[in-house]
Amino acid sequence: MTRKTYLRAGSACALAAALAAAAGAASAQESTQVEEVVVTGSFIRGTPEDAALPVDVIGAEELQKRGSPSTVELIKSLSVSSGVLGDTNQFDSRAQGSEGSGSVNLRGLGSQRTLVLLNGRRLAINPLASAGAGIVDTNIIPAAAIGRLEVLKDGAAATYGSDAIAGVVNFITKKNVDGLEVGADYRAIDGSDGDYGLNLTYGKPWDNGDMLISIGWQHRSKLSVAERDWANQPYLSNPEAGWSAAGSPSSFIPVASTTSGLRDPACAGRGGYPGFSGLTPVCYWHYTPFDNLVEKSNAVQVYGEINARLSETTRFHVEALYAHTDVPDWNTSPSYAALAVPTAEVAPIPQLAGRYFVPATNPGLIAFMAANPTVMLTNLGTGAQSTAPGTIFAGGALNVANRPFGIGGNPAFGYGPSIGSRSFDAYRVSADLKGEFGNGIGWEAAVTYSQEVGIRTGYDTLVNRYALALRGLGGPNCDSSPSTPGIQGTPGVGGCMYFNPFASALPSNAITGAANPGYVSSLANSKELTSWFFQKLSTKQTSRLFVAEAVLNGKTSITLPGGDIAWAAGMQYRRSYFTATYNDISNALINPCVNTPDFGVTTCTGSARNGPFMFLGVGTPSDNQSDVVAAFGELSLPITETVQAQLAARYEDYGGAVGSTFNPKASVRWQATPWMAVRASAGSTFRGPPDPLTTTTSVTSLQGILGVFRAVDIFGNPNLKPEKANTYNVGLLFKAGAFKASIDYFRFDFKNPIVAEPVAGITNAIYPNGVGGANNCADPAYAALVARFTFNGACGSPANIARLKTFYINGAPVENSGFDVSADYSFAGVLGGDLAIGGTATWVQKYEVGATTVEGVVVEKAFDAVGLLNYQTTVVPIPEWKGQAFAEWSRGIHNLRLTVSYIGDYADQRTAPFATGAYKDATGAAVTVSNGKTIDAQVLTDLAYRVQLPRDTTATVAITNLFDQDPSYARLDLGYDPFTGDPLGRTYKFSLRKKF
């Protein structure tokens, strides 16, 4: 089915339904309620909230009392959710490309395994999130229109099908809204211009129906890494916190003595750290201050729905959503490291092929020799140092451990960071008819069409053009014969320009603003030259989903001691669709090789079709689609007045290699005493591979490999099998007067999870002793694994790794278990008002992951992920304990709420960063950096005050992180764990709402 067919089908259904609604509304004479509330987890009408399944309900009123947290903040605060996307985290492959979007991750099993619904209907996935893993973007949800949030903390594939392995989060819009409500809020954040938003909600009931319209707009101001001291640590305090050995200023090797090298002597004076990578002297520089902790963004959601009673027994509903999120200035390093090497076409002599060569005619090198009559060289084999005349570079230099732009910023962007963008557009329309036959059987038919379009842009260096610019053959006007492959020109003559790789080209430190006393304006690199070799990559990716479904429900004539048996049965058809396109320069079909753009070569050296860029890879356009047909049924069995049971089953057929699945589920609730009930459930769940992951194209991620960032290409896999799980839940419910509590034990036995191969495991398999010591490069048993790497040189040194090729696979089994606890109690007559106290907590008892094998080698031994950071594994960070406690006092128009959140400590499981002598100081002496092994427990306190003012006006003041606690320190690029922590510090939020 083509996109046009989708749109026509969805539009036709919606139009027909709308006409029917209009006709019905005109003719109906009475207002008749035709349905009972259906709680998430069941299609049977009248299912109570405290039934056999563990469902938490959070209403709009409660959210206001909490200070109206954003969707991301709310989801992060849930004790059952771990590893949430939503905050900027461009250095973790699971978050790259997702800036501006959000997710839910129940049980930490992966956001793609939590089904997100809007009014019980599906949404298309975010095509960019987590490399297309199948995640719904929660930032498109129209928050101003939401009346309540229901969280089903149990596997629900028997009811809802694929994606509901870990549970369901159902956003349900407001009902019975009458009139206009306008809201505005502002959040003051230190170091930022703050976040602010406006929203408008209008509802109109009439005799035969109602309507709801909601418009929301949110602005987030950027918060630079440079604004937080805890994120800006010296090199030897946190070498992983954004320090790179591939810098600018960089290091040089004289062609006259290729066994020795030096770092640019201006390194320390420009703000770099003069260190060593192995025995090579390098200039470490701090790249994260160019990045943001919060990206500037603007988001808008427009939502509308119409409900109409067409007759006494028939009801029509239609809803439409449009959401747009724009991240216009995504900041990243001024340029990426030179991981790819130039081809033979740009080498002046064959012996220099594959090297970045700076000839003696380069004005930057001429000035360098004049300014440095004597230089200090380091022997690259022994580390011994010796002095030499600066003229040792008269035969030219090799530029190593380099990138075009670093400390001084990028001249194409005003000597600041490289700036890309992210944008997301979501469209959704859903319509349904509900009614009841004369025999009391209810019926429902619905169609839903949704799509999300993601556009991502960024910049990187064209390898050969950069190498040509070092030789004076750079610039858009250098080539005198454009129709002839290559660059025809004379170095430094006419339109041919030199690129100066030395510190004399840098006006200042772009972050601190400190002027460079060695700067020579005539040696600066122009914006024109930069734009010639520093090119934009862009991709547009679209996911679409069409769902048609029908459900029947009612009661049978079979009566049990507790009442009549109720039932529901239905069918569903889903078609999902994924497309990806790329601009020409980043399209693997057009520019597959380093030497394609300027030399027309399409047979890549070594058959590595990674494209023409230094770091980023290219993509292959894709067009995937899949169909799912499902049938399902439920029974509600009131066995006695105190024992209620539910049975559910679902059959889904994916066709092709994926096949079909049958997933049953049984649950029971026993009211053992007037004050205590027992509930239990057991079932199986299933998830087919999402369309983006069954392509043969790849996404390039930036990942740290043994302390150095490298390119990791993550490829799709058309041979993926479905993932399956058995889920169990046993709980106790307590209710006595003003006291309510529950405790639930959960367990997930997971098989064939679809995961990306673990980067740390693959690297450690080849280099079990880290940077130094013996490795497995020459072991035949590891040959296929070694072939996954691209090296600049030999395998023997990890410093030679340029990039790594990984795939999505069906990974090792997972067993996840633990306990959820909640309780609350209300007191009357406290200081003239009412006091409520309570809390929720989750204890993860076990998260065992089996051994992972890649290319016949066990790259990751079985481990328990509980209490670990789990960096570069198949698991997100899993704190053992997470919870919230609150105290809320209400009196008349006043409401005051204190919330204390707790996240337990967890450990960084890596060994290499904490190894003895893993780093070197400026003298070359070995240094051990041991801090950060434990990410400390965090206790955060929030305070919110709400007051009802005259004329239907409500004001709220909320202070988050009341005691201004820094996020717990982690040995990560941003200095904290963005999946878990909060980088904002103390903030003040002011909200005002007015009803008309």
GROMACS .gro file of N, CA, C and O in nm, residues 780-837:
model
  232
  780PRO      N    1   4.365  -1.663   1.482
  780PRO     CA    2   4.268  -1.698   1.376
  780PRO      C    3   4.125  -1.708   1.426
  780PRO      O    4   4.031  -1.683   1.349
  781ALA      N    5   4.105  -1.745   1.552
  781ALA     CA    6   3.969  -1.759   1.605
  781ALA      C    7   3.897  -1.624   1.610
  781ALA      O    8   3.775  -1.619   1.618
  782TYR      N    9   3.975  -1.515   1.607
  782TYR     CA   10   3.918  -1.381   1.617
  782TYR      C   11   3.920  -1.308   1.482
  782TYR      O   12   3.887  -1.190   1.476
  783ALA      N   13   3.956  -1.376   1.376
  783ALA     CA   14   3.974  -1.311   1.246
  783ALA      C   15   3.847  -1.241   1.198
  783ALA      O   16   3.852  -1.128   1.149
  784ALA      N   17   3.732  -1.309   1.211
  784ALA     CA   18   3.607  -1.248   1.165
  784ALA      C   19   3.571  -1.126   1.248
  784ALA      O   20   3.514  -1.028   1.198
  785LEU      N   21   3.605  -1.128   1.377
  785LEU     CA   22   3.577  -1.015   1.464
  785LEU      C   23   3.671  -0.899   1.431
  785LEU      O   24   3.628  -0.783   1.429
  786VAL      N   25   3.798  -0.930   1.406
  786VAL     CA   26   3.894  -0.826   1.367
  786VAL      C   27   3.849  -0.759   1.238
  786VAL      O   28   3.864  -0.637   1.220
  787ALA      N   29   3.790  -0.838   1.147
  787ALA     CA   30   3.745  -0.784   1.019
  787ALA      C   31   3.633  -0.682   1.034
  787ALA      O   32   3.604  -0.607   0.940
  788ARG      N   33   3.570  -0.679   1.149
  788ARG     CA   34   3.466  -0.578   1.174
  788ARG      C   35   3.526  -0.437   1.188
  788ARG      O   36   3.455  -0.338   1.177
  789PHE      N   37   3.655  -0.428   1.217
  789PHE     CA   38   3.721  -0.300   1.240
  789PHE      C   39   3.784  -0.248   1.112
  789PHE      O   40   3.831  -0.325   1.027
  790THR      N   41   3.787  -0.116   1.099
  790THR     CA   42   3.869  -0.049   0.999
  790THR      C   43   3.983   0.019   1.073
  790THR      O   44   3.960   0.094   1.169
  791PHE      N   45   4.107  -0.009   1.030
  791PHE     CA   46   4.224   0.044   1.099
  791PHE      C   47   4.300   0.142   1.010
  791PHE      O   48   4.307   0.126   0.888
  792ASN      N   49   4.356   0.243   1.072
  792ASN     CA   50   4.455   0.328   1.007
  792ASN      C   51   4.592   0.273   1.047
  792ASN      O   52   4.655   0.319   1.142
  793GLY      N   53   4.634   0.169   0.980
  793GLY     CA   54   4.755   0.098   1.018
  793GLY      C   55   4.720  -0.045   1.052
  793GLY      O   56   4.626  -0.104   0.997
  794ALA      N   57   4.795  -0.100   1.148
  794ALA     CA   58   4.776  -0.239   1.186
  794ALA      C   59   4.681  -0.251   1.303
  794ALA      O   60   4.656  -0.155   1.377
  795CYS      N   61   4.628  -0.373   1.325
  795CYS     CA   62   4.536  -0.399   1.435
  795CYS      C   63   4.604  -0.387   1.571
  795CYS      O   64   4.539  -0.360   1.670
  796GLY      N   65   4.736  -0.406   1.574
  796GLY     CA   66   4.807  -0.420   1.701
  796GLY      C   67   4.778  -0.314   1.805
  796GLY      O   68   4.775  -0.342   1.924
  797SER      N   69   4.757  -0.189   1.764
  797SER     CA   70   4.732  -0.081   1.859
  797SER      C   71   4.587  -0.032   1.848
  797SER      O   72   4.540  -0.001   1.739
  798PRO      N   73   4.516  -0.024   1.961
  798PRO     CA   74   4.379   0.030   1.956
  798PRO      C   75   4.373   0.173   1.904
  798PRO      O   76   4.270   0.216   1.854
  799ALA      N   77   4.487   0.245   1.912
  799ALA     CA   78   4.490   0.382   1.862
  799ALA      C   79   4.469   0.386   1.711
  799ALA      O   80   4.433   0.490   1.655
  800ASN      N   81   4.490   0.272   1.644
  800ASN     CA   82   4.475   0.268   1.498
  800ASN      C   83   4.331   0.242   1.454
  800ASN      O   84   4.303   0.240   1.334
  801ILE      N   85   4.239   0.217   1.550
  801ILE     CA   86   4.100   0.191   1.513
  801ILE      C   87   4.039   0.316   1.451
  801ILE      O   88   4.046   0.426   1.510
  802ALA      N   89   3.982   0.302   1.334
  802ALA     CA   90   3.912   0.414   1.270
  802ALA      C   91   3.761   0.402   1.289
  802ALA      O   92   3.693   0.499   1.322
  803ARG      N   93   3.707   0.280   1.269
  803ARG     CA   94   3.565   0.261   1.287
  803ARG      C   95   3.537   0.113   1.309
  803ARG      O   96   3.622   0.027   1.286
  804LEU      N   97   3.415   0.086   1.355
  804LEU     CA   98   3.373  -0.050   1.387
  804LEU      C   99   3.236  -0.074   1.325
  804LEU      O  100   3.148   0.013   1.330
  805LYS      N  101   3.218  -0.192   1.269
  805LYS     CA  102   3.092  -0.229   1.206
  805LYS      C  103   3.016  -0.323   1.299
  805LYS      O  104   3.067  -0.427   1.339
  806THR      N  105   2.894  -0.285   1.335
  806THR     CA  106   2.810  -0.369   1.420
  806THR      C  107   2.673  -0.386   1.355
  806THR      O  108   2.638  -0.315   1.262
  807PHE      N  109   2.596  -0.481   1.409
  807PHE     CA  110   2.464  -0.512   1.354
  807PHE      C  111   2.363  -0.521   1.467
  807PHE      O  112   2.398  -0.542   1.584
  808TYR      N  113   2.236  -0.507   1.431
  808TYR     CA  114   2.130  -0.548   1.521
  808TYR      C  115   2.118  -0.700   1.515
  808TYR      O  116   2.125  -0.759   1.406
  809ILE      N  117   2.106  -0.762   1.630
  809ILE     CA  118   2.098  -0.907   1.638
  809ILE      C  119   1.990  -0.947   1.737
  809ILE      O  120   1.938  -0.864   1.812
  810ASN      N  121   1.958  -1.074   1.738
  810ASN     CA  122   1.879  -1.131   1.847
  810ASN      C  123   1.978  -1.170   1.957
  810ASN      O  124   2.060  -1.260   1.939
  811GLY      N  125   1.971  -1.099   2.067
  811GLY     CA  126   2.072  -1.111   2.170
  811GLY      C  127   2.044  -1.219   2.272
  811GLY      O  128   1.958  -1.307   2.255
  812ALA      N  129   2.119  -1.212   2.380
  812ALA     CA  130   2.115  -1.312   2.485
  812ALA      C  131   1.987  -1.300   2.567
  812ALA      O  132   1.928  -1.191   2.576
  813PRO      N  133   1.942  -1.409   2.629
  813PRO     CA  134   1.820  -1.402   2.712
  813PRO      C  135   1.839  -1.310   2.832
  813PRO      O  136   1.950  -1.290   2.881
  814VAL      N  137   1.726  -1.257   2.878
  814VAL     CA  138   1.726  -1.165   2.991
  814VAL      C  139   1.622  -1.210   3.092
  814VAL      O  140   1.510  -1.249   3.054
  815GLU      N  141   1.658  -1.205   3.219
  815GLU     CA  142   1.562  -1.230   3.326
  815GLU      C  143   1.562  -1.110   3.419
  815GLU      O  144   1.663  -1.077   3.480
  816ASN      N  145   1.447  -1.046   3.429
  816ASN     CA  146   1.433  -0.923   3.506
  816ASN      C  147   1.324  -0.943   3.611
  816ASN      O  148   1.213  -0.988   3.579
  817SER      N  149   1.355  -0.913   3.736
  817SER     CA  150   1.254  -0.931   3.842
  817SER      C  151   1.277  -0.829   3.953
  817SER      O  152   1.386  -0.771   3.966
  818GLY      N  153   1.173  -0.810   4.032
  818GLY     CA  154   1.182  -0.717   4.144
  818GLY      C  155   1.048  -0.691   4.206
  818GLY      O  156   0.951  -0.766   4.184
  819PHE      N  157   1.039  -0.582   4.284
  819PHE     CA  158   0.917  -0.550   4.357
  819PHE      C  159   0.881  -0.403   4.336
  819PHE      O  160   0.968  -0.315   4.336
  820ASP      N  161   0.751  -0.378   4.320
  820ASP     CA  162   0.695  -0.242   4.322
  820ASP      C  163   0.616  -0.226   4.451
  820ASP      O  164   0.538  -0.315   4.489
  821VAL      N  165   0.633  -0.111   4.516
  821VAL     CA  166   0.562  -0.084   4.641
  821VAL      C  167   0.502   0.055   4.632
  821VAL      O  168   0.565   0.149   4.582
  822SER      N  169   0.379   0.069   4.677
  822SER     CA  170   0.317   0.202   4.687
  822SER      C  171   0.228   0.206   4.809
  822SER      O  172   0.173   0.103   4.852
  823ALA      N  173   0.214   0.324   4.867
  823ALA     CA  174   0.129   0.342   4.985
  823ALA      C  175   0.094   0.489   4.999
  823ALA      O  176   0.172   0.576   4.961
  824ASP      N  177  -0.024   0.516   5.051
  824ASP     CA  178  -0.059   0.654   5.087
  824ASP      C  179  -0.164   0.653   5.197
  824ASP      O  180  -0.240   0.556   5.213
  825TYR      N  181  -0.166   0.760   5.273
  825TYR     CA  182  -0.257   0.772   5.387
  825TYR      C  183  -0.300   0.917   5.398
  825TYR      O  184  -0.221   1.010   5.375
  826SER      N  185  -0.425   0.938   5.432
  826SER     CA  186  -0.481   1.073   5.443
  826SER      C  187  -0.521   1.102   5.586
  826SER      O  188  -0.581   1.017   5.655
  827PHE      N  189  -0.486   1.222   5.633
  827PHE     CA  190  -0.524   1.270   5.765
  827PHE      C  191  -0.615   1.390   5.749
  827PHE      O  192  -0.589   1.479   5.668
  828ALA      N  193  -0.719   1.398   5.829
  828ALA     CA  194  -0.807   1.514   5.828
  828ALA      C  195  -0.776   1.602   5.949
  828ALA      O  196  -0.728   1.556   6.053
  829GLY      N  197  -0.801   1.733   5.933
  829GLY     CA  198  -0.787   1.823   6.045
  829GLY      C  199  -0.643   1.851   6.086
  829GLY      O  200  -0.612   1.860   6.206
  830VAL      N  201  -0.554   1.864   5.991
  830VAL     CA  202  -0.415   1.897   6.019
  830VAL      C  203  -0.392   2.044   5.984
  830VAL      O  204  -0.401   2.082   5.867
  831LEU      N  205  -0.370   2.126   6.085
  831LEU     CA  206  -0.352   2.270   6.066
  831LEU      C  207  -0.468   2.331   5.988
  831LEU      O  208  -0.451   2.416   5.901
  832GLY      N  209  -0.585   2.280   6.018
  832GLY     CA  210  -0.704   2.331   5.953
  832GLY      C  211  -0.728   2.279   5.814
  832GLY      O  212  -0.819   2.325   5.744
  833GLY      N  213  -0.648   2.181   5.771
  833GLY     CA  214  -0.665   2.126   5.637
  833GLY      C  215  -0.648   1.975   5.638
  833GLY      O  216  -0.657   1.910   5.742
  834ASP      N  217  -0.625   1.920   5.521
  834ASP     CA  218  -0.606   1.775   5.505
  834ASP      C  219  -0.462   1.748   5.464
  834ASP      O  220  -0.403   1.820   5.382
  835LEU      N  221  -0.407   1.641   5.519
  835LEU     CA  222  -0.270   1.602   5.489
  835LEU      C  223  -0.268   1.462   5.430
  835LEU      O  224  -0.330   1.370   5.486
  836ALA      N  225  -0.200   1.446   5.318
  836ALA     CA  226  -0.182   1.315   5.257
  836ALA      C  227  -0.033   1.287   5.246
  836ALA      O  228   0.045   1.375   5.208
  837ILE      N  229   0.006   1.167   5.282
  837ILE     CA  230   0.145   1.126   5.267
  837ILE      C  231   0.147   0.994   5.191
  837ILE      O  232   0.050   0.917   5.194
   0.00000   0.00000   0.00000
